[in-house]
mmCIF file of C-alpha atoms in Angstrom:
data_model
loop_
_atom_site.group_PDB
_atom_site.id
_atom_site.type_symbol
_atom_site.label_atom_id
_atom_site.label_comp_id
_atom_site.label_asym_id
_atom_site.label_seq_id
_atom_site.Cartn_x
_atom_site.Cartn_y
_atom_site.Cartn_z
ATOM 1 C CA MET L 26 73.382 80.504 79.522
ATOM 2 C CA THR L 27 75.677 81.262 76.605
ATOM 3 C CA ALA L 28 74.319 82.563 73.299
ATOM 4 C CA ALA L 29 75.076 79.166 71.726
ATOM 5 C CA ALA L 30 73.115 77.302 74.397
ATOM 6 C CA GLN L 31 69.941 79.218 73.587
ATOM 7 C CA PRO L 32 69.138 77.774 70.147
ATOM 8 C CA LEU L 33 69.992 74.318 71.517
ATOM 9 C CA ALA L 34 67.089 74.562 73.937
ATOM 10 C CA ILE L 35 64.938 73.913 70.840
ATOM 11 C CA PRO L 36 64.671 70.168 70.014
ATOM 12 C CA GLU L 37 64.706 70.762 66.228
ATOM 13 C CA VAL L 38 68.022 72.587 66.466
ATOM 14 C CA ARG L 39 69.514 69.736 68.475
ATOM 15 C CA ALA L 40 68.289 67.269 65.863
ATOM 16 C CA HIS L 41 69.961 69.265 63.072
ATOM 17 C CA PHE L 42 73.254 69.890 64.858
ATOM 18 C CA SER L 43 76.164 69.080 62.555
ATOM 19 C CA PRO L 44 78.987 67.232 64.332
ATOM 20 C CA ILE L 45 82.628 68.236 63.832
ATOM 21 C CA SER L 46 85.022 65.460 62.800
ATOM 22 C CA VAL L 47 88.128 64.681 64.860
ATOM 23 C CA ALA L 48 90.218 65.860 61.874
ATOM 24 C CA GLN L 49 88.458 69.244 61.800
ATOM 25 C CA TYR L 50 88.767 69.561 65.569
ATOM 26 C CA ARG L 51 92.538 69.043 65.301
ATOM 27 C CA GLN L 52 92.886 72.190 63.210
ATOM 28 C CA TYR L 53 91.626 74.421 65.994
ATOM 29 C CA PRO L 54 93.916 76.270 68.369
ATOM 30 C CA GLU L 55 94.441 74.827 71.841
ATOM 31 C CA LEU L 56 92.295 77.509 73.446
ATOM 32 C CA ASN L 57 88.967 78.613 72.054
ATOM 33 C CA GLU L 58 87.674 82.172 71.586
ATOM 34 C CA ASN L 59 86.826 82.369 75.283
ATOM 35 C CA GLY L 60 90.370 81.353 76.200
ATOM 36 C CA ARG L 61 89.166 77.938 77.340
ATOM 37 C CA ARG L 62 90.590 74.502 76.744
ATOM 38 C CA THR L 63 88.146 72.229 74.971
ATOM 39 C CA GLU L 64 87.363 68.585 74.315
ATOM 40 C CA LEU L 65 85.386 66.881 71.570
ATOM 41 C CA VAL L 66 82.414 64.734 72.596
ATOM 42 C CA ARG L 67 80.373 63.044 69.850
ATOM 43 C CA GLY L 68 81.380 65.761 67.405
ATOM 44 C CA ILE L 69 80.452 68.546 69.827
ATOM 45 C CA ILE L 70 83.181 70.889 71.042
ATOM 46 C CA ILE L 71 82.703 71.662 74.716
ATOM 47 C CA GLU L 72 84.684 73.835 77.062
ATOM 48 C CA LYS L 73 86.557 72.252 79.927
ATOM 49 C CA THR L 74 85.430 73.717 83.201
ATOM 50 C CA SER L 75 87.835 75.082 85.770
ATOM 51 C CA LYS L 76 88.378 72.514 88.500
ATOM 52 C CA SER L 77 87.146 73.011 92.033
ATOM 53 C CA PRO L 78 89.653 72.399 94.868
ATOM 54 C CA LEU L 79 87.781 69.166 95.669
ATOM 55 C CA HIS L 80 88.021 68.000 92.054
ATOM 56 C CA ALA L 81 91.725 68.871 91.811
ATOM 57 C CA SER L 82 92.644 67.231 95.108
ATOM 58 C CA ILE L 83 90.800 63.988 94.381
ATOM 59 C CA ALA L 84 92.379 63.856 90.912
ATOM 60 C CA LYS L 85 95.841 64.369 92.402
ATOM 61 C CA LEU L 86 95.279 61.724 95.066
ATOM 62 C CA ILE L 87 94.214 59.162 92.474
ATOM 63 C CA TYR L 88 96.997 60.081 90.086
ATOM 64 C CA ASP L 89 99.695 59.790 92.778
ATOM 65 C CA GLY L 90 98.295 56.457 93.989
ATOM 66 C CA PHE L 91 98.125 55.029 90.470
ATOM 67 C CA HIS L 92 101.533 56.384 89.553
ATOM 68 C CA ALA L 93 103.141 54.610 92.512
ATOM 69 C CA ALA L 94 101.379 51.316 91.787
ATOM 70 C CA VAL L 95 101.189 51.089 88.017
ATOM 71 C CA PRO L 96 102.924 47.959 86.661
ATOM 72 C CA ASN L 97 105.344 47.856 83.746
ATOM 73 C CA GLY L 98 103.719 48.060 80.366
ATOM 74 C CA PHE L 99 101.145 50.688 81.413
ATOM 75 C CA SER L 100 101.285 54.444 81.879
ATOM 76 C CA VAL L 101 99.106 56.844 83.855
ATOM 77 C CA ARG L 102 97.877 60.067 82.264
ATOM 78 C CA GLN L 103 96.076 63.013 83.826
ATOM 79 C CA ASP L 104 93.852 65.308 81.722
ATOM 80 C CA GLN L 105 95.355 64.055 78.469
ATOM 81 C CA PRO L 106 93.428 63.370 75.255
ATOM 82 C CA LEU L 107 92.234 60.015 73.999
ATOM 83 C CA THR L 108 91.473 60.011 70.265
ATOM 84 C CA LEU L 109 88.274 58.077 69.651
ATOM 85 C CA GLN L 110 86.215 57.725 66.503
ATOM 86 C CA ASP L 111 83.969 60.786 66.915
ATOM 87 C CA SER L 112 85.382 62.227 70.120
ATOM 88 C CA GLU L 113 88.553 63.448 71.768
ATOM 89 C CA PRO L 114 87.817 63.548 75.493
ATOM 90 C CA GLU L 115 90.416 64.435 78.114
ATOM 91 C CA PRO L 116 89.493 62.263 81.082
ATOM 92 C CA ASP L 117 90.667 63.198 84.564
ATOM 93 C CA ILE L 118 92.774 60.035 84.765
ATOM 94 C CA ALA L 119 93.492 57.268 82.273
ATOM 95 C CA ILE L 120 95.736 54.222 82.418
ATOM 96 C CA VAL L 121 96.799 53.153 78.948
ATOM 97 C CA ARG L 122 98.845 50.231 77.694
ATOM 98 C CA GLY L 123 102.352 51.052 76.550
ATOM 99 C CA SER L 124 104.835 53.718 77.512
ATOM 100 C CA LEU L 125 105.130 57.448 76.899
ATOM 101 C CA SER L 126 107.135 56.919 73.728
ATOM 102 C CA ASP L 127 104.239 55.014 72.158
ATOM 103 C CA TYR L 128 102.154 58.177 72.086
ATOM 104 C CA ARG L 129 104.511 60.841 70.802
ATOM 105 C CA VAL L 130 102.887 60.867 67.369
ATOM 106 C CA ALA L 131 99.287 60.028 68.198
ATOM 107 C CA HIS L 132 97.180 59.998 71.342
ATOM 108 C CA PRO L 133 96.016 56.644 72.681
ATOM 109 C CA THR L 134 92.856 55.370 70.997
ATOM 110 C CA SER L 135 91.726 53.320 73.964
ATOM 111 C CA ALA L 136 92.621 52.724 77.618
ATOM 112 C CA ALA L 137 92.622 49.983 80.209
ATOM 113 C CA LEU L 138 90.954 52.300 82.740
ATOM 114 C CA VAL L 139 89.357 55.731 82.565
ATOM 115 C CA VAL L 140 88.404 57.707 85.687
ATOM 116 C CA GLU L 141 86.184 60.799 85.676
ATOM 117 C CA ILE L 142 85.442 62.843 88.791
ATOM 118 C CA ALA L 143 81.843 64.057 88.695
ATOM 119 C CA ILE L 144 81.426 67.225 90.713
ATOM 120 C CA HIS L 145 78.750 68.968 88.634
ATOM 121 C CA SER L 146 78.921 66.740 85.610
ATOM 122 C CA LEU L 147 77.372 63.403 86.583
ATOM 123 C CA SER L 148 74.892 63.112 83.711
ATOM 124 C CA LEU L 149 77.572 64.050 81.178
ATOM 125 C CA ASP L 150 80.069 61.608 82.698
ATOM 126 C CA GLN L 151 77.436 58.870 82.645
ATOM 127 C CA GLN L 152 76.691 59.609 78.994
ATOM 128 C CA LYS L 153 80.423 59.421 78.209
ATOM 129 C CA ALA L 154 80.278 55.712 79.112
ATOM 130 C CA GLY L 155 78.951 55.136 75.580
ATOM 131 C CA LEU L 156 82.021 56.553 73.911
ATOM 132 C CA TYR L 157 84.483 54.841 76.222
ATOM 133 C CA ALA L 158 82.686 51.503 75.720
ATOM 134 C CA GLU L 159 82.797 51.912 71.926
ATOM 135 C CA ALA L 160 86.545 52.547 72.127
ATOM 136 C CA GLY L 161 86.998 49.349 74.129
ATOM 137 C CA VAL L 162 88.071 51.079 77.356
ATOM 138 C CA GLU L 163 87.997 48.069 79.676
ATOM 139 C CA GLU L 164 86.900 49.801 82.866
ATOM 140 C CA TYR L 165 85.309 53.168 83.499
ATOM 141 C CA TRP L 166 85.035 54.616 86.981
ATOM 142 C CA ILE L 167 82.885 57.635 87.827
ATOM 143 C CA ILE L 168 83.885 59.122 91.170
ATOM 144 C CA ILE L 169 80.929 60.893 92.808
ATOM 145 C CA PRO L 170 82.205 62.809 95.874
ATOM 146 C CA SER L 171 78.809 64.283 96.816
ATOM 147 C CA GLU L 172 77.422 60.767 97.222
ATOM 148 C CA LYS L 173 80.675 59.259 98.508
ATOM 149 C CA ARG L 174 80.533 56.452 95.961
ATOM 150 C CA VAL L 175 82.111 55.221 92.759
ATOM 151 C CA GLU L 176 80.215 53.852 89.771
ATOM 152 C CA VAL L 177 82.251 51.072 88.215
ATOM 153 C CA CYS L 178 81.433 50.136 84.604
ATOM 154 C CA THR L 179 82.989 46.996 83.122
ATOM 155 C CA ARG L 180 82.640 44.629 80.151
ATOM 156 C CA PRO L 181 82.331 47.054 77.239
ATOM 157 C CA GLN L 182 80.201 45.804 74.394
ATOM 158 C CA ASN L 183 79.264 48.031 71.452
ATOM 159 C CA SER L 184 78.124 51.343 72.982
ATOM 160 C CA GLU L 185 77.598 50.256 76.552
ATOM 161 C CA TYR L 186 79.064 48.591 79.583
ATOM 162 C CA LEU L 187 77.269 45.393 80.472
ATOM 163 C CA ASP L 188 78.127 45.590 84.184
ATOM 164 C CA HIS L 189 77.536 48.571 86.459
ATOM 165 C CA VAL L 190 78.315 48.430 90.170
ATOM 166 C CA SER L 191 78.051 51.202 92.733
ATOM 167 C CA VAL L 192 80.840 50.898 95.309
ATOM 168 C CA GLU L 193 80.128 52.695 98.576
ATOM 169 C CA ALA L 194 82.750 51.313 100.988
ATOM 170 C CA GLY L 195 86.099 49.529 101.030
ATOM 171 C CA ASN L 196 88.280 49.440 97.935
ATOM 172 C CA VAL L 197 87.570 49.753 94.241
ATOM 173 C CA VAL L 198 89.874 47.232 92.609
ATOM 174 C CA CYS L 199 90.734 47.506 88.933
ATOM 175 C CA ARG L 200 90.489 44.180 87.136
ATOM 176 C CA SER L 201 92.187 45.321 83.954
ATOM 177 C CA VAL L 202 95.401 46.694 85.507
ATOM 178 C CA PRO L 203 97.086 44.579 88.206
ATOM 179 C CA GLY L 204 97.747 46.395 91.503
ATOM 180 C CA ILE L 205 95.512 49.383 90.750
ATOM 181 C CA ARG L 206 92.982 50.167 93.460
ATOM 182 C CA VAL L 207 91.441 53.065 95.365
ATOM 183 C CA ASN L 208 90.388 53.146 99.016
ATOM 184 C CA LEU L 209 87.116 54.995 99.420
ATOM 185 C CA ARG L 210 87.866 56.250 102.925
ATOM 186 C CA GLU L 211 91.087 57.895 101.713
ATOM 187 C CA LEU L 212 89.300 59.257 98.670
ATOM 188 C CA PHE L 213 86.424 60.972 100.485
ATOM 189 C CA MET G 5 68.297 59.742 67.784
ATOM 190 C CA THR G 6 71.970 60.073 66.846
ATOM 191 C CA ALA G 7 74.672 59.801 69.503
ATOM 192 C CA THR G 8 75.342 63.507 69.025
ATOM 193 C CA ALA G 9 71.704 64.518 69.506
ATOM 194 C CA GLN G 10 71.558 62.321 72.587
ATOM 195 C CA MET G 11 74.558 64.151 74.090
ATOM 196 C CA LEU G 12 72.838 67.467 73.381
ATOM 197 C CA GLU G 13 69.937 66.390 75.604
ATOM 198 C CA ILE G 14 72.182 67.029 78.611
ATOM 199 C CA PRO G 15 71.701 70.637 79.772
ATOM 200 C CA GLU G 16 75.158 70.750 81.347
ATOM 201 C CA LEU G 17 76.796 69.877 78.038
ATOM 202 C CA ARG G 18 74.775 72.526 76.218
ATOM 203 C CA SER G 19 75.911 75.162 78.695
ATOM 204 C CA ARG G 20 79.543 74.258 77.932
ATOM 205 C CA ILE G 21 79.339 74.204 74.170
ATOM 206 C CA SER G 22 82.257 75.947 72.491
ATOM 207 C CA PRO G 23 81.094 78.021 69.527
ATOM 208 C CA ILE G 24 82.806 77.956 66.128
ATOM 209 C CA THR G 25 83.812 81.382 64.836
ATOM 210 C CA VAL G 26 82.594 82.649 61.466
ATOM 211 C CA ALA G 27 86.223 82.534 60.239
ATOM 212 C CA GLN G 28 86.555 78.881 61.276
ATOM 213 C CA TYR G 29 83.202 78.106 59.690
ATOM 214 C CA HIS G 30 84.417 79.545 56.373
ATOM 215 C CA GLN G 31 87.122 76.848 56.275
ATOM 216 C CA PHE G 32 84.513 74.078 56.421
ATOM 217 C CA PRO G 33 83.733 72.176 53.240
ATOM 218 C CA GLU G 34 80.412 73.040 51.615
ATOM 219 C CA PHE G 35 78.866 69.750 52.667
ATOM 220 C CA ASN G 36 79.346 68.178 56.057
ATOM 221 C CA GLU G 37 80.181 64.558 56.933
ATOM 222 C CA ASN G 38 76.573 63.584 56.328
ATOM 223 C CA GLY G 39 76.608 65.221 52.893
ATOM 224 C CA ARG G 40 74.405 68.036 54.158
ATOM 225 C CA HIS G 41 74.591 71.718 53.451
ATOM 226 C CA THR G 42 74.961 73.712 56.685
ATOM 227 C CA GLU G 43 74.506 77.128 58.237
ATOM 228 C CA LEU G 44 76.048 78.735 61.320
ATOM 229 C CA VAL G 45 73.737 79.829 64.148
ATOM 230 C CA ARG G 46 75.332 81.338 67.271
ATOM 231 C CA GLY G 47 78.526 79.437 66.579
ATOM 232 C CA LEU G 48 76.688 76.144 66.069
ATOM 233 C CA VAL G 49 76.924 74.363 62.733
ATOM 234 C CA ILE G 50 73.403 73.257 61.823
ATOM 235 C CA GLU G 51 72.413 70.993 58.947
ATOM 236 C CA LYS G 52 69.916 72.377 56.470
ATOM 237 C CA MET G 53 66.926 70.139 56.056
ATOM 238 C CA SER G 54 65.582 68.806 52.808
ATOM 239 C CA LYS G 55 62.554 70.816 51.725
ATOM 240 C CA SER G 56 58.999 69.587 51.469
ATOM 241 C CA PRO G 57 57.090 70.252 48.201
ATOM 242 C CA LEU G 58 54.943 72.793 50.103
ATOM 243 C CA HIS G 59 58.028 74.642 51.333
ATOM 244 C CA SER G 60 59.500 74.827 47.831
ATOM 245 C CA SER G 61 56.230 75.857 46.262
ATOM 246 C CA ILE G 62 55.620 78.701 48.745
ATOM 247 C CA ALA G 63 59.248 79.814 48.296
ATOM 248 C CA ARG G 64 58.819 79.966 44.499
ATOM 249 C CA ARG G 65 55.584 81.955 44.733
ATOM 250 C CA LEU G 66 57.108 84.416 47.168
ATOM 251 C CA LEU G 67 60.225 84.749 45.049
ATOM 252 C CA LYS G 68 58.101 85.685 42.049
ATOM 253 C CA THR G 69 55.984 88.184 44.017
ATOM 254 C CA LEU G 70 58.986 89.875 45.615
ATOM 255 C CA GLN G 71 60.920 89.924 42.340
ATOM 256 C CA MET G 72 58.056 91.664 40.522
ATOM 257 C CA SER G 73 57.770 94.497 43.018
ATOM 258 C CA LEU G 74 61.482 94.891 43.851
ATOM 259 C CA PRO G 75 62.507 98.565 43.526
ATOM 260 C CA PRO G 76 65.916 99.681 42.174
ATOM 261 C CA GLY G 77 68.719 99.726 44.748
ATOM 262 C CA PHE G 78 67.783 96.352 46.255
ATOM 263 C CA ILE G 79 68.598 92.759 45.369
ATOM 264 C CA LEU G 80 66.696 89.605 46.141
ATOM 265 C CA LEU G 81 68.530 86.576 47.590
ATOM 266 C CA ARG G 82 67.336 83.010 47.718
ATOM 267 C CA GLU G 83 69.008 80.769 50.315
ATOM 268 C CA ASP G 84 72.185 82.827 50.210
ATOM 269 C CA PRO G 85 74.344 83.443 53.277
ATOM 270 C CA LEU G 86 74.248 86.554 55.429
ATOM 271 C CA THR G 87 77.411 87.018 57.489
ATOM 272 C CA PHE G 88 76.812 88.189 61.075
ATOM 273 C CA SER G 89 79.218 88.433 63.995
ATOM 274 C CA ASP G 90 78.548 84.916 65.359
ATOM 275 C CA SER G 91 76.292 83.413 62.703
ATOM 276 C CA GLU G 92 75.921 82.783 58.995
ATOM 277 C CA PRO G 93 72.294 81.887 58.325
ATOM 278 C CA GLU G 94 70.937 81.207 54.854
ATOM 279 C CA PRO G 95 67.354 82.443 54.980
ATOM 280 C CA ASP G 96 64.805 81.189 52.456
ATOM 281 C CA LEU G 97 64.545 84.701 50.990
ATOM 282 C CA ALA G 98 66.112 88.058 51.749
ATOM 283 C CA ILE G 99 66.126 91.526 50.261
ATOM 284 C CA VAL G 100 69.344 93.491 50.762
ATOM 285 C CA ARG G 101 70.310 97.038 49.879
ATOM 286 C CA GLY G 102 72.832 97.683 47.113
ATOM 287 C CA SER G 103 73.728 95.993 43.854
ATOM 288 C CA GLU G 104 75.407 92.760 42.829
ATOM 289 C CA GLU G 105 78.909 94.318 42.732
ATOM 290 C CA ASP G 106 78.627 95.145 46.431
ATOM 291 C CA TYR G 107 78.638 91.470 47.388
ATOM 292 C CA SER G 108 81.197 89.819 45.151
ATOM 293 C CA GLU G 109 83.848 89.845 47.933
ATOM 294 C CA SER G 110 81.747 89.221 51.000
ATOM 295 C CA HIS G 111 78.187 88.256 51.857
ATOM 296 C CA PRO G 112 75.745 90.946 53.020
ATOM 297 C CA LYS G 113 76.020 91.731 56.738
ATOM 298 C CA SER G 114 72.410 92.781 57.119
ATOM 299 C CA ALA G 115 69.186 92.943 55.124
ATOM 300 C CA ALA G 116 66.090 95.073 54.656
ATOM 301 C CA LEU G 117 63.859 91.992 54.812
ATOM 302 C CA VAL G 118 64.398 88.350 55.740
ATOM 303 C CA VAL G 119 61.744 85.684 55.072
ATOM 304 C CA GLU G 120 61.755 82.176 56.544
ATOM 305 C CA ILE G 121 59.124 79.573 55.687
ATOM 306 C CA ALA G 122 58.131 77.394 58.654
ATOM 307 C CA ILE G 123 56.481 74.130 57.655
ATOM 308 C CA THR G 124 56.612 71.824 60.656
ATOM 309 C CA SER G 125 57.500 74.115 63.539
ATOM 310 C CA ALA G 126 58.063 77.822 63.907
ATOM 311 C CA ALA G 127 60.137 77.455 67.097
ATOM 312 C CA GLU G 128 63.451 77.291 65.260
ATOM 313 C CA ASP G 129 62.614 80.278 63.063
ATOM 314 C CA ARG G 130 61.340 82.294 66.016
ATOM 315 C CA SER G 131 64.631 81.683 67.783
ATOM 316 C CA LEU G 132 66.391 83.295 64.815
ATOM 317 C CA ALA G 133 64.568 86.597 65.396
ATOM 318 C CA ALA G 134 67.223 87.740 67.886
ATOM 319 C CA LEU G 135 69.945 86.947 65.352
ATOM 320 C CA TYR G 136 68.331 89.073 62.653
ATOM 321 C CA ALA G 137 67.448 91.871 65.075
ATOM 322 C CA GLU G 138 71.047 92.077 66.292
ATOM 323 C CA ALA G 139 72.247 92.374 62.692
ATOM 324 C CA GLY G 140 69.812 95.238 62.108
ATOM 325 C CA VAL G 141 67.576 93.376 59.640
ATOM 326 C CA ASP G 142 64.670 95.829 59.345
ATOM 327 C CA GLU G 143 61.875 93.287 58.970
ATOM 328 C CA TYR G 144 61.627 89.570 59.562
ATOM 329 C CA TRP G 145 58.730 87.520 58.255
ATOM 330 C CA ILE G 146 57.951 83.951 59.308
ATOM 331 C CA VAL G 147 55.580 82.408 56.776
ATOM 332 C CA LEU G 148 53.302 79.720 58.295
ATOM 333 C CA PRO G 149 51.545 77.887 55.428
ATOM 334 C CA SER G 150 49.684 75.484 57.753
ATOM 335 C CA GLU G 151 48.089 78.432 59.573
ATOM 336 C CA ARG G 152 47.900 80.521 56.393
ATOM 337 C CA ARG G 153 49.473 83.523 58.022
ATOM 338 C CA ILE G 154 52.709 85.468 58.301
ATOM 339 C CA GLU G 155 54.326 86.595 61.546
ATOM 340 C CA VAL G 156 55.942 89.989 61.148
ATOM 341 C CA TYR G 157 58.780 91.300 63.317
ATOM 342 C CA ALA G 158 59.839 94.923 62.843
ATOM 343 C CA HIS G 159 61.893 97.729 64.418
ATOM 344 C CA PRO G 160 65.036 95.991 65.602
ATOM 345 C CA GLN G 161 66.389 97.630 68.725
ATOM 346 C CA ASN G 162 69.175 96.343 70.995
ATOM 347 C CA GLY G 163 68.949 92.824 69.632
ATOM 348 C CA ILE G 164 65.194 92.417 69.721
ATOM 349 C CA TYR G 165 62.276 93.364 67.503
ATOM 350 C CA SER G 166 60.018 95.806 69.307
ATOM 351 C CA ASP G 167 57.027 95.344 66.964
ATOM 352 C CA HIS G 168 55.306 91.998 66.413
ATOM 353 C CA SER G 169 52.232 91.610 64.234
ATOM 354 C CA MET G 170 50.336 88.986 62.322
ATOM 355 C CA SER G 171 49.073 89.067 58.767
ATOM 356 C CA ASN G 172 46.154 86.756 57.988
ATOM 357 C CA ILE G 173 44.306 85.486 54.975
ATOM 358 C CA GLY G 174 42.213 88.213 53.350
ATOM 359 C CA SER G 175 44.903 90.848 53.752
ATOM 360 C CA THR G 176 47.890 92.209 51.896
ATOM 361 C CA LEU G 177 51.150 92.495 53.812
ATOM 362 C CA GLN G 178 53.172 95.570 52.965
ATOM 363 C CA CYS G 179 56.855 95.538 53.706
ATOM 364 C CA GLY G 180 57.755 98.541 55.831
ATOM 365 C CA SER G 181 61.398 98.601 54.807
ATOM 366 C CA VAL G 182 61.306 98.040 51.033
ATOM 367 C CA PRO G 183 59.011 100.480 49.203
ATOM 368 C CA GLY G 184 56.404 98.831 46.992
ATOM 369 C CA VAL G 185 57.028 95.253 48.171
ATOM 370 C CA GLU G 186 53.795 93.577 49.205
ATOM 371 C CA VAL G 187 52.308 90.108 49.409
ATOM 372 C CA ASN G 188 48.663 89.207 48.957
ATOM 373 C CA LEU G 189 48.052 86.335 51.369
ATOM 374 C CA ASP G 190 45.074 84.942 49.452
ATOM 375 C CA GLU G 191 47.257 84.532 46.381
ATOM 376 C CA LEU G 192 50.162 83.142 48.369
ATOM 377 C CA PHE G 193 48.144 80.486 50.182
ATOM 378 C CA HIS G 194 45.750 79.799 47.315
#
């Protein structure tokens, strides 16, 4: 447990935590004091964890598959920021509308599909559904290798996805981006 | 519960929190997005809470008592920042060594005595003991008006206080680090 995690074990401290704005977050260097890359989640700066071989290989497999299949008018991003209202997450994979040149000045503020790979981070990735839904991300997939399944969240409304499906066999087919799918047998 | 507080419920997120440095914290505006005054605790920016009448009243009484018995060579602070290596708390009251000129360029880095008043829960204030011990604050008092007593932490050593004691109603608490400073608990909790 880090020194900062200790006071947060106390509920009162959590209730009084002061969130950082996206604008403040932007002023910080790319790496934090511990030499780590960070992301902003609900005004909380968290360190990105180093990726396990399993995490990295699944991410690469998905990225390569999406990259080969992505239709015109969309682009695939890996580990790149999305700028949301109170957050700047860097999802494992995102498919956004538009081309690279659309995002030279500002990061995308939404996405057609976001994919997170949950190795040790399932509860956090599940909680992130709220921020992706608020930003109007049309589909959110949580890949859970330990359980060999994918949680598919669709129909964002306010801070939640109305539909949740757990896919355990066959293909996960993206409804918001034509031609985008993942075969579970290849994935796991 | 706010969306931020809800996120903080997740232990995995807490273990990955990236602290703000004191230098970064100094660039923050005085009031945060919610219009609240803040302090820095272990690299976390924490909002200061509005004070209950009881809290304010006890703080005023203590201020008066400490002010009256304050010896030369010390100054009394009320809700002023102390700058530590990873924190910048603003304790309810503190007595620091030196004179006003010593602190016109930077906040004190330690104190002879720190006093926090705990109205609803002492858990948060107890968690600050390590912070004050690390900074070499000689004595730390947590005033508990609901229990009419004061928790006393003394002898900071390697980041912890080795001596813990309790002062109850009917007694007078003498500060071990500032000569002549004492508090009569009957008068305080009258």
